[in-house]
CSV table of N, CA and C in Angstrom, one decimal:
chain,number,residue,atom,x,y,z
A,1,MET,N,9.1,8.2,-9.3
A,1,MET,CA,7.7,7.8,-9.1
A,1,MET,C,7.1,7.5,-10.4
A,2,ILE,N,6.4,6.3,-10.5
A,2,ILE,CA,5.8,6.0,-11.8
A,2,ILE,C,4.3,6.1,-11.5
A,3,ALA,N,3.6,7.0,-12.2
A,3,ALA,CA,2.2,7.2,-12.1
A,3,ALA,C,1.6,6.6,-13.3
A,4,ILE,N,0.5,5.8,-13.1
A,4,ILE,CA,-0.2,5.2,-14.2
A,4,ILE,C,-1.5,6.0,-14.4
A,5,GLN,N,-1.8,6.4,-15.7
A,5,GLN,CA,-3.0,7.1,-16.0
A,5,GLN,C,-4.1,6.1,-16.2
A,6,ILE,N,-5.2,6.3,-15.4
A,6,ILE,CA,-6.4,5.5,-15.5
A,6,ILE,C,-7.6,6.3,-15.8
A,7,THR,N,-8.4,5.8,-16.7
A,7,THR,CA,-9.7,6.4,-17.0
A,7,THR,C,-10.8,5.3,-16.8
A,8,LYS,N,-11.8,5.5,-16.0
A,8,LYS,CA,-12.9,4.5,-15.8
A,8,LYS,C,-14.1,5.1,-16.4
A,9,LYS,N,-15.0,4.3,-16.8
A,9,LYS,CA,-16.3,4.7,-17.3
A,9,LYS,C,-17.0,5.6,-16.3
A,10,GLY,N,-17.4,6.7,-16.8
A,10,GLY,CA,-18.1,7.7,-15.9
A,10,GLY,C,-17.2,8.8,-15.4
A,11,TRP,N,-15.8,8.6,-15.5
A,11,TRP,CA,-14.9,9.7,-15.1
A,11,TRP,C,-14.8,10.7,-16.2
A,12,ARG,N,-14.7,11.9,-15.9
A,12,ARG,CA,-14.5,13.0,-16.9
A,12,ARG,C,-13.1,13.1,-17.4
A,13,LYS,N,-12.1,12.8,-16.5
A,13,LYS,CA,-10.8,12.9,-17.0
A,13,LYS,C,-9.9,11.8,-16.3
A,14,GLU,N,-8.7,11.6,-16.8
A,14,GLU,CA,-7.8,10.6,-16.2
A,14,GLU,C,-7.4,11.0,-14.8
A,15,ARG,N,-7.0,9.9,-14.1
A,15,ARG,CA,-6.5,10.1,-12.7
A,15,ARG,C,-5.2,9.3,-12.7
A,16,GLU,N,-4.3,9.8,-11.8
A,16,GLU,CA,-3.0,9.1,-11.7
A,16,GLU,C,-3.1,8.2,-10.5
A,17,VAL,N,-2.6,6.9,-10.7
A,17,VAL,CA,-2.5,6.0,-9.6
A,17,VAL,C,-1.1,5.4,-9.5
A,18,LEU,N,-0.8,4.9,-8.4
A,18,LEU,CA,0.6,4.3,-8.2
A,18,LEU,C,0.4,2.8,-8.1
A,19,PRO,N,1.4,2.1,-8.5
A,19,PRO,CA,1.3,0.6,-8.4
A,19,PRO,C,1.2,0.2,-6.9
A,20,SER,N,0.4,-0.8,-6.6
A,20,SER,CA,0.2,-1.3,-5.3
A,20,SER,C,0.3,-2.8,-5.3
A,21,PHE,N,0.7,-3.4,-4.1
A,21,PHE,CA,0.7,-4.8,-4.0
A,21,PHE,C,0.1,-5.2,-2.7
A,22,VAL,N,-0.6,-6.3,-2.7
A,22,VAL,CA,-1.2,-6.9,-1.5
A,22,VAL,C,-0.3,-8.0,-1.0
A,23,CYS,N,0.2,-7.9,0.2
A,23,CYS,CA,1.1,-8.9,0.7
A,23,CYS,C,0.9,-9.0,2.2
A,24,TYR,N,1.5,-10.0,2.9
A,24,TYR,CA,1.5,-10.2,4.3
A,24,TYR,C,2.9,-10.2,4.9
A,25,ALA,N,3.0,-9.7,6.1
A,25,ALA,CA,4.3,-9.7,6.8
A,25,ALA,C,4.5,-11.0,7.4
A,26,VAL,N,5.7,-11.7,7.1
A,26,VAL,CA,6.0,-13.0,7.6
A,26,VAL,C,7.2,-12.8,8.5
A,27,ALA,N,7.1,-13.3,9.8
A,27,ALA,CA,8.2,-13.2,10.8
A,27,ALA,C,9.5,-13.8,10.2
A,28,HIS,N,10.5,-13.1,10.5
A,28,HIS,CA,11.9,-13.6,10.0
A,28,HIS,C,12.9,-13.0,11.1
A,29,GLY,N,13.0,-13.7,12.2
A,29,GLY,CA,13.9,-13.2,13.3
A,29,GLY,C,13.2,-12.0,13.9
A,30,ASN,N,14.0,-10.9,14.0
A,30,ASN,CA,13.5,-9.7,14.6
A,30,ASN,C,12.9,-8.8,13.6
A,31,ALA,N,12.8,-9.2,12.4
A,31,ALA,CA,12.2,-8.4,11.3
A,31,ALA,C,11.1,-9.2,10.6
A,32,ALA,N,10.7,-8.7,9.5
A,32,ALA,CA,9.7,-9.4,8.7
A,32,ALA,C,10.0,-9.3,7.2
A,33,THR,N,9.5,-10.3,6.5
A,33,THR,CA,9.6,-10.2,5.0
A,33,THR,C,8.2,-10.2,4.5
A,34,MET,N,8.0,-9.9,3.2
A,34,MET,CA,6.6,-9.9,2.7
A,34,MET,C,6.4,-11.1,1.9
A,35,TYR,N,5.2,-11.7,2.0
A,35,TYR,CA,4.7,-12.8,1.2
A,35,TYR,C,3.4,-12.5,0.6
A,36,PRO,N,3.2,-12.7,-0.7
A,36,PRO,CA,4.2,-13.1,-1.6
A,36,PRO,C,5.2,-11.9,-1.8
A,37,SER,N,6.4,-12.2,-2.2
A,37,SER,CA,7.4,-11.2,-2.4
A,37,SER,C,7.1,-10.3,-3.6
A,38,LEU,N,7.7,-9.1,-3.6
A,38,LEU,CA,7.5,-8.2,-4.7
A,38,LEU,C,8.2,-8.7,-5.9
A,39,PRO,N,7.8,-8.2,-7.1
A,39,PRO,CA,8.5,-8.6,-8.3
A,39,PRO,C,9.9,-8.0,-8.3
A,40,LYS,N,10.9,-8.8,-8.9
A,40,LYS,CA,12.3,-8.4,-8.8
A,40,LYS,C,12.5,-7.0,-9.4
A,41,ASP,N,11.6,-6.5,-10.2
A,41,ASP,CA,11.8,-5.2,-10.8
A,41,ASP,C,11.8,-4.1,-9.7
A,42,TYR,N,11.2,-4.4,-8.6
A,42,TYR,CA,11.1,-3.4,-7.5
A,42,TYR,C,12.2,-3.5,-6.4
A,43,ILE,N,13.1,-4.4,-6.6
A,43,ILE,CA,14.2,-4.5,-5.6
A,43,ILE,C,15.1,-3.3,-5.8
A,44,GLY,N,15.4,-2.7,-4.6
A,44,GLY,CA,16.2,-1.5,-4.6
A,44,GLY,C,15.4,-0.2,-4.8
A,45,LYS,N,14.1,-0.3,-5.1
A,45,LYS,CA,13.3,0.9,-5.3
A,45,LYS,C,12.8,1.4,-3.9
A,46,THR,N,12.5,2.7,-3.8
A,46,THR,CA,11.8,3.2,-2.6
A,46,THR,C,10.4,2.9,-2.7
A,47,LEU,N,9.8,2.3,-1.6
A,47,LEU,CA,8.5,1.8,-1.6
A,47,LEU,C,7.7,2.4,-0.4
A,48,ILE,N,6.4,2.4,-0.5
A,48,ILE,CA,5.6,2.8,0.6
A,48,ILE,C,4.8,1.6,1.0
A,49,VAL,N,4.9,1.2,2.3
A,49,VAL,CA,4.1,0.1,2.8
A,49,VAL,C,3.0,0.6,3.6
A,50,THR,N,1.8,0.2,3.3
A,50,THR,CA,0.6,0.7,4.1
A,50,THR,C,-0.1,-0.5,4.8
A,51,VAL,N,-0.3,-0.4,6.1
A,51,VAL,CA,-1.0,-1.4,6.8
A,51,VAL,C,-2.5,-1.1,6.6
A,52,VAL,N,-3.2,-2.1,6.1
A,52,VAL,CA,-4.6,-2.0,5.8
A,52,VAL,C,-5.5,-2.5,6.8
A,53,GLU,N,-5.0,-3.3,7.8
A,53,GLU,CA,-5.8,-3.9,8.8
A,53,GLU,C,-5.9,-2.9,10.0
A,54,PRO,N,-7.0,-2.8,10.7
A,54,PRO,CA,-7.1,-1.9,11.9
A,54,PRO,C,-6.0,-2.2,12.9
A,55,ASP,N,-5.4,-1.2,13.5
A,55,ASP,CA,-4.4,-1.3,14.5
A,55,ASP,C,-4.8,-0.5,15.7
A,56,SER,N,-5.6,-1.0,16.6
A,56,SER,CA,-6.2,-0.3,17.7
A,56,SER,C,-5.1,0.3,18.6
A,57,GLU,N,-4.0,-0.4,18.8
A,57,GLU,CA,-2.9,0.1,19.6
A,57,GLU,C,-2.3,1.4,19.1
A,58,LEU,N,-2.1,1.4,17.8
A,58,LEU,CA,-1.6,2.7,17.1
A,58,LEU,C,-2.6,3.8,17.2
A,59,ALA,N,-3.9,3.4,16.9
A,59,ALA,CA,-4.9,4.4,17.0
A,59,ALA,C,-5.0,5.1,18.3
A,60,GLU,N,-4.8,4.3,19.4
A,60,GLU,CA,-4.9,4.8,20.8
A,60,GLU,C,-3.7,5.7,21.0
A,61,GLU,N,-2.5,5.3,20.5
A,61,GLU,CA,-1.3,6.2,20.7
A,61,GLU,C,-1.5,7.5,20.0
A,62,LEU,N,-2.1,7.5,18.9
A,62,LEU,CA,-2.3,8.7,18.1
A,62,LEU,C,-3.5,9.5,18.6
A,63,GLY,N,-4.3,9.0,19.5
A,63,GLY,CA,-5.4,9.7,20.1
A,63,GLY,C,-6.6,9.7,19.1
A,64,LEU,N,-6.7,8.6,18.3
A,64,LEU,CA,-7.7,8.5,17.3
A,64,LEU,C,-8.9,7.6,17.7
A,65,GLU,N,-8.6,6.8,18.8
A,65,GLU,CA,-9.6,5.8,19.2
A,65,GLU,C,-10.6,6.5,20.1
A,66,LYS,N,-11.9,6.2,19.9
A,66,LYS,CA,-12.9,6.8,20.7
A,66,LYS,C,-13.1,5.9,21.9
A,67,ASN,N,-13.3,6.6,23.1
A,67,ASN,CA,-13.5,5.8,24.4
A,67,ASN,C,-14.9,5.7,24.6
């Protein structure tokens, strides 16, 4: 894991952040690829992909959606 130390104006001490990328899933047969693609430095690395758009179907499955 590569943590980047960040200090912003008004923060008392540094915080660790992890590199993030904004991308979109593009259909590719039965799977998907990301567009734009990740930098080649990250090929073969373990990554975390986070869906940032609301997913009401998943929320309902998890019992998080209010009726």
